[in-house]
Amino acid sequence: LFSQTPVAPWAPLKPDAPKDWGTRNYTIPTQQEIGIPIYPNTYLTTISTASVDSLKPKESEILPFIILVSSDPPEKIIAFYKDTLKSEYGWNYTEEYTTFIKSNPMIKVLTGKYPSVAVRDENGDEFDLVFVDKKFKEKLKTRIRITYKPNK
């Protein structure tokens, strides 16, 4: 059973940053809504709600996602998800995309239509980090994008 508490706190902002920057007014999803374990000690940078593919509106919904950042190296986070997702939930992992997906074939990982966890290096230059505290940002090593089908 997953917690009803928000998945992670927001990444800290610089003192002069706008308080309503980006998607910070959105409700933070809970662990229960996301339905998979969240890597510990991560911080939110982005929340995206579900949308409809404008090219094929009758075919599919684009799932919501969150983006988290961590000061831990990608290898440590990938190992965490290899243990929790692959063994407990039956997800597939691709080294090529460093992504876990709850679907087959793997090419569907890039569509936003299937639950997935993508782990990437973080250098602090992404747009969603522009107003994040500089000292905090300097410690970041990994970006995690979790695309999920909301559990109610």
PDB file of C-alpha atoms in Angstrom:
ATOM      1  CA  LEU A   1       0.000   0.000   0.000  1.00  0.00           C
ATOM      2  CA  PHE A   2       1.282   3.451  -0.908  1.00  0.00           C
ATOM      3  CA  SER A   3       1.088   6.622   1.109  1.00  0.00           C
ATOM      4  CA  GLN A   4      -1.441   9.419   0.597  1.00  0.00           C
ATOM      5  CA  THR A   5       1.332  11.970   1.182  1.00  0.00           C
ATOM      6  CA  PRO A   6       2.856  13.945  -1.716  1.00  0.00           C
ATOM      7  CA  VAL A   7       5.611  12.063  -3.570  1.00  0.00           C
ATOM      8  CA  ALA A   8       8.344  14.628  -2.893  1.00  0.00           C
ATOM      9  CA  PRO A   9       8.879  18.253  -1.923  1.00  0.00           C
ATOM     10  CA  TRP A  10       9.575  20.918  -4.532  1.00  0.00           C
ATOM     11  CA  ALA A  11      13.211  21.695  -5.331  1.00  0.00           C
ATOM     12  CA  PRO A  12      14.124  24.837  -3.345  1.00  0.00           C
ATOM     13  CA  LEU A  13      13.961  28.128  -5.241  1.00  0.00           C
ATOM     14  CA  LYS A  14      16.340  31.083  -5.233  1.00  0.00           C
ATOM     15  CA  PRO A  15      15.152  33.890  -2.912  1.00  0.00           C
ATOM     16  CA  ASP A  16      14.216  36.138  -5.868  1.00  0.00           C
ATOM     17  CA  ALA A  17      12.351  33.429  -7.844  1.00  0.00           C
ATOM     18  CA  PRO A  18       8.648  33.837  -8.646  1.00  0.00           C
ATOM     19  CA  LYS A  19       6.688  31.775  -6.108  1.00  0.00           C
ATOM     20  CA  ASP A  20       4.262  30.523  -8.775  1.00  0.00           C
ATOM     21  CA  TRP A  21       7.047  29.393 -11.120  1.00  0.00           C
ATOM     22  CA  GLY A  22       6.145  26.636 -13.591  1.00  0.00           C
ATOM     23  CA  THR A  23       3.729  24.028 -12.318  1.00  0.00           C
ATOM     24  CA  ARG A  24       4.180  24.764  -8.600  1.00  0.00           C
ATOM     25  CA  ASN A  25       0.485  25.636  -8.287  1.00  0.00           C
ATOM     26  CA  TYR A  26      -0.487  22.103  -9.330  1.00  0.00           C
ATOM     27  CA  THR A  27      -1.422  19.585  -6.675  1.00  0.00           C
ATOM     28  CA  ILE A  28       1.480  17.247  -6.005  1.00  0.00           C
ATOM     29  CA  PRO A  29       0.426  13.650  -6.732  1.00  0.00           C
ATOM     30  CA  THR A  30       0.567  11.095  -3.941  1.00  0.00           C
ATOM     31  CA  GLN A  31       2.469   7.812  -3.898  1.00  0.00           C
ATOM     32  CA  GLN A  32      -0.885   6.055  -4.188  1.00  0.00           C
ATOM     33  CA  GLU A  33      -1.783   7.989  -7.363  1.00  0.00           C
ATOM     34  CA  ILE A  34       1.558   7.189  -8.998  1.00  0.00           C
ATOM     35  CA  GLY A  35       1.458   3.555  -7.893  1.00  0.00           C
ATOM     36  CA  ILE A  36       5.189   2.800  -7.810  1.00  0.00           C
ATOM     37  CA  PRO A  37       7.915   3.487  -5.255  1.00  0.00           C
ATOM     38  CA  ILE A  38       9.583   6.881  -5.482  1.00  0.00           C
ATOM     39  CA  TYR A  39      13.357   6.989  -5.113  1.00  0.00           C
ATOM     40  CA  PRO A  40      14.131   8.448  -1.645  1.00  0.00           C
ATOM     41  CA  ASN A  41      15.330  12.016  -1.081  1.00  0.00           C
ATOM     42  CA  THR A  42      14.236  13.347  -4.458  1.00  0.00           C
ATOM     43  CA  TYR A  43      12.765  16.770  -5.262  1.00  0.00           C
ATOM     44  CA  LEU A  44      10.075  17.765  -7.734  1.00  0.00           C
ATOM     45  CA  THR A  45      10.824  20.143 -10.592  1.00  0.00           C
ATOM     46  CA  THR A  46       7.814  19.544 -12.876  1.00  0.00           C
ATOM     47  CA  ILE A  47       4.281  18.183 -12.790  1.00  0.00           C
ATOM     48  CA  SER A  48       2.388  17.546 -16.023  1.00  0.00           C
ATOM     49  CA  THR A  49      -1.263  16.600 -16.144  1.00  0.00           C
ATOM     50  CA  ALA A  50      -2.819  14.151 -18.610  1.00  0.00           C
ATOM     51  CA  SER A  51      -3.565  15.440 -22.111  1.00  0.00           C
ATOM     52  CA  VAL A  52      -4.890  14.190 -25.428  1.00  0.00           C
ATOM     53  CA  ASP A  53      -2.644  13.540 -28.434  1.00  0.00           C
ATOM     54  CA  SER A  54      -3.803  16.282 -30.828  1.00  0.00           C
ATOM     55  CA  LEU A  55      -2.709  14.239 -33.852  1.00  0.00           C
ATOM     56  CA  LYS A  56      -4.784  11.203 -32.839  1.00  0.00           C
ATOM     57  CA  PRO A  57      -7.334  12.415 -30.262  1.00  0.00           C
ATOM     58  CA  LYS A  58      -9.570   9.355 -30.543  1.00  0.00           C
ATOM     59  CA  GLU A  59      -6.715   6.911 -30.066  1.00  0.00           C
ATOM     60  CA  SER A  60      -5.025   7.838 -26.867  1.00  0.00           C
ATOM     61  CA  GLU A  61      -4.386   9.966 -23.900  1.00  0.00           C
ATOM     62  CA  ILE A  62      -0.918  11.206 -23.039  1.00  0.00           C
ATOM     63  CA  LEU A  63      -0.332  10.187 -19.421  1.00  0.00           C
ATOM     64  CA  PRO A  64       0.640  12.637 -16.679  1.00  0.00           C
ATOM     65  CA  PHE A  65       4.237  12.731 -15.490  1.00  0.00           C
ATOM     66  CA  ILE A  66       6.457  14.179 -12.806  1.00  0.00           C
ATOM     67  CA  ILE A  67      10.116  15.071 -12.974  1.00  0.00           C
ATOM     68  CA  LEU A  68      12.293  14.559  -9.920  1.00  0.00           C
ATOM     69  CA  VAL A  69      15.951  15.362  -9.314  1.00  0.00           C
ATOM     70  CA  SER A  70      18.490  13.752  -7.010  1.00  0.00           C
ATOM     71  CA  SER A  71      22.059  14.260  -5.855  1.00  0.00           C
ATOM     72  CA  ASP A  72      22.630  10.504  -6.129  1.00  0.00           C
ATOM     73  CA  PRO A  73      24.293   9.134  -9.292  1.00  0.00           C
ATOM     74  CA  PRO A  74      22.096   7.602 -12.041  1.00  0.00           C
ATOM     75  CA  GLU A  75      23.590   4.127 -11.462  1.00  0.00           C
ATOM     76  CA  LYS A  76      22.296   4.057  -7.881  1.00  0.00           C
ATOM     77  CA  ILE A  77      18.794   5.116  -8.969  1.00  0.00           C
ATOM     78  CA  ILE A  78      18.716   2.614 -11.843  1.00  0.00           C
ATOM     79  CA  ALA A  79      19.713  -0.144  -9.380  1.00  0.00           C
ATOM     80  CA  PHE A  80      16.849   0.911  -7.068  1.00  0.00           C
ATOM     81  CA  TYR A  81      14.293   0.699  -9.875  1.00  0.00           C
ATOM     82  CA  LYS A  82      15.745  -2.563 -11.210  1.00  0.00           C
ATOM     83  CA  ASP A  83      15.079  -4.057  -7.782  1.00  0.00           C
ATOM     84  CA  THR A  84      11.637  -2.568  -7.203  1.00  0.00           C
ATOM     85  CA  LEU A  85      10.028  -2.347 -10.630  1.00  0.00           C
ATOM     86  CA  LYS A  86      11.364  -5.335 -12.473  1.00  0.00           C
ATOM     87  CA  SER A  87      11.003  -7.824  -9.649  1.00  0.00           C
ATOM     88  CA  GLU A  88       7.893  -6.528  -7.906  1.00  0.00           C
ATOM     89  CA  TYR A  89       5.869  -5.127 -10.794  1.00  0.00           C
ATOM     90  CA  GLY A  90       7.042  -6.965 -13.913  1.00  0.00           C
ATOM     91  CA  TRP A  91       8.301  -3.902 -15.785  1.00  0.00           C
ATOM     92  CA  ASN A  92      10.798  -4.097 -18.681  1.00  0.00           C
ATOM     93  CA  TYR A  93      14.099  -2.209 -18.709  1.00  0.00           C
ATOM     94  CA  THR A  94      16.070  -0.959 -21.695  1.00  0.00           C
ATOM     95  CA  GLU A  95      19.738  -0.018 -21.372  1.00  0.00           C
ATOM     96  CA  GLU A  96      19.539   1.975 -24.609  1.00  0.00           C
ATOM     97  CA  TYR A  97      17.064   4.477 -23.144  1.00  0.00           C
ATOM     98  CA  THR A  98      17.893   3.837 -19.440  1.00  0.00           C
ATOM     99  CA  THR A  99      14.134   3.520 -19.042  1.00  0.00           C
ATOM    100  CA  PHE A 100      11.713   1.123 -17.358  1.00  0.00           C
ATOM    101  CA  ILE A 101       8.329   0.671 -19.062  1.00  0.00           C
ATOM    102  CA  LYS A 102       5.175  -1.232 -18.280  1.00  0.00           C
ATOM    103  CA  SER A 103       4.610  -2.257 -21.892  1.00  0.00           C
ATOM    104  CA  ASN A 104       6.079  -4.223 -24.727  1.00  0.00           C
ATOM    105  CA  PRO A 105       7.602  -3.568 -27.256  1.00  0.00           C
ATOM    106  CA  MET A 106      10.061  -1.085 -25.793  1.00  0.00           C
ATOM    107  CA  ILE A 107       9.674   1.445 -28.617  1.00  0.00           C
ATOM    108  CA  LYS A 108       6.465   2.596 -26.933  1.00  0.00           C
ATOM    109  CA  VAL A 109       8.608   4.140 -24.215  1.00  0.00           C
ATOM    110  CA  LEU A 110       8.862   7.399 -26.131  1.00  0.00           C
ATOM    111  CA  THR A 111       5.141   7.982 -26.686  1.00  0.00           C
ATOM    112  CA  GLY A 112       3.999   9.144 -23.238  1.00  0.00           C
ATOM    113  CA  LYS A 113       1.093   6.697 -23.480  1.00  0.00           C
ATOM    114  CA  TYR A 114       2.490   4.011 -21.179  1.00  0.00           C
ATOM    115  CA  PRO A 115       3.765   4.123 -17.599  1.00  0.00           C
ATOM    116  CA  SER A 116       7.542   4.529 -17.539  1.00  0.00           C
ATOM    117  CA  VAL A 117      10.500   5.647 -15.434  1.00  0.00           C
ATOM    118  CA  ALA A 118      13.349   7.332 -17.325  1.00  0.00           C
ATOM    119  CA  VAL A 119      16.653   8.002 -15.529  1.00  0.00           C
ATOM    120  CA  ARG A 120      19.086  10.546 -16.995  1.00  0.00           C
ATOM    121  CA  ASP A 121      22.187  12.504 -16.035  1.00  0.00           C
ATOM    122  CA  GLU A 122      21.408  15.974 -14.686  1.00  0.00           C
ATOM    123  CA  ASN A 123      23.753  18.908 -15.282  1.00  0.00           C
ATOM    124  CA  GLY A 124      21.532  21.677 -13.884  1.00  0.00           C
ATOM    125  CA  ASP A 125      20.882  23.347 -17.243  1.00  0.00           C
ATOM    126  CA  GLU A 126      17.293  22.215 -17.791  1.00  0.00           C
ATOM    127  CA  PHE A 127      14.612  24.900 -18.130  1.00  0.00           C
ATOM    128  CA  ASP A 128      12.670  23.702 -15.088  1.00  0.00           C
ATOM    129  CA  LEU A 129      15.736  24.407 -12.911  1.00  0.00           C
ATOM    130  CA  VAL A 130      16.242  28.027 -13.956  1.00  0.00           C
ATOM    131  CA  PHE A 131      14.910  29.438 -10.642  1.00  0.00           C
ATOM    132  CA  VAL A 132      16.166  26.616  -8.409  1.00  0.00           C
ATOM    133  CA  ASP A 133      18.630  27.547  -5.671  1.00  0.00           C
ATOM    134  CA  LYS A 134      22.166  27.571  -7.122  1.00  0.00           C
ATOM    135  CA  LYS A 135      23.866  25.618  -4.288  1.00  0.00           C
ATOM    136  CA  PHE A 136      21.116  22.979  -4.428  1.00  0.00           C
ATOM    137  CA  LYS A 137      21.380  22.734  -8.226  1.00  0.00           C
ATOM    138  CA  GLU A 138      25.169  22.264  -8.129  1.00  0.00           C
ATOM    139  CA  LYS A 139      24.730  18.992  -6.195  1.00  0.00           C
ATOM    140  CA  LEU A 140      22.285  17.400  -8.632  1.00  0.00           C
ATOM    141  CA  LYS A 141      23.407  14.350 -10.603  1.00  0.00           C
ATOM    142  CA  THR A 142      20.205  12.676 -11.805  1.00  0.00           C
ATOM    143  CA  ARG A 143      16.839  13.502 -13.377  1.00  0.00           C
ATOM    144  CA  ILE A 144      13.950  11.019 -13.104  1.00  0.00           C
ATOM    145  CA  ARG A 145      10.833  11.274 -15.246  1.00  0.00           C
ATOM    146  CA  ILE A 146       7.921   9.131 -14.044  1.00  0.00           C
ATOM    147  CA  THR A 147       5.019   8.784 -16.458  1.00  0.00           C
ATOM    148  CA  TYR A 148       2.052   7.171 -14.731  1.00  0.00           C
ATOM    149  CA  LYS A 149      -1.550   6.075 -15.072  1.00  0.00           C
ATOM    150  CA  PRO A 150      -3.197   7.650 -12.018  1.00  0.00           C
ATOM    151  CA  ASN A 151      -4.561   5.287  -9.371  1.00  0.00           C
ATOM    152  CA  LYS A 152      -7.609   6.721  -7.623  1.00  0.00           C
TER     153      LYS A 152
END
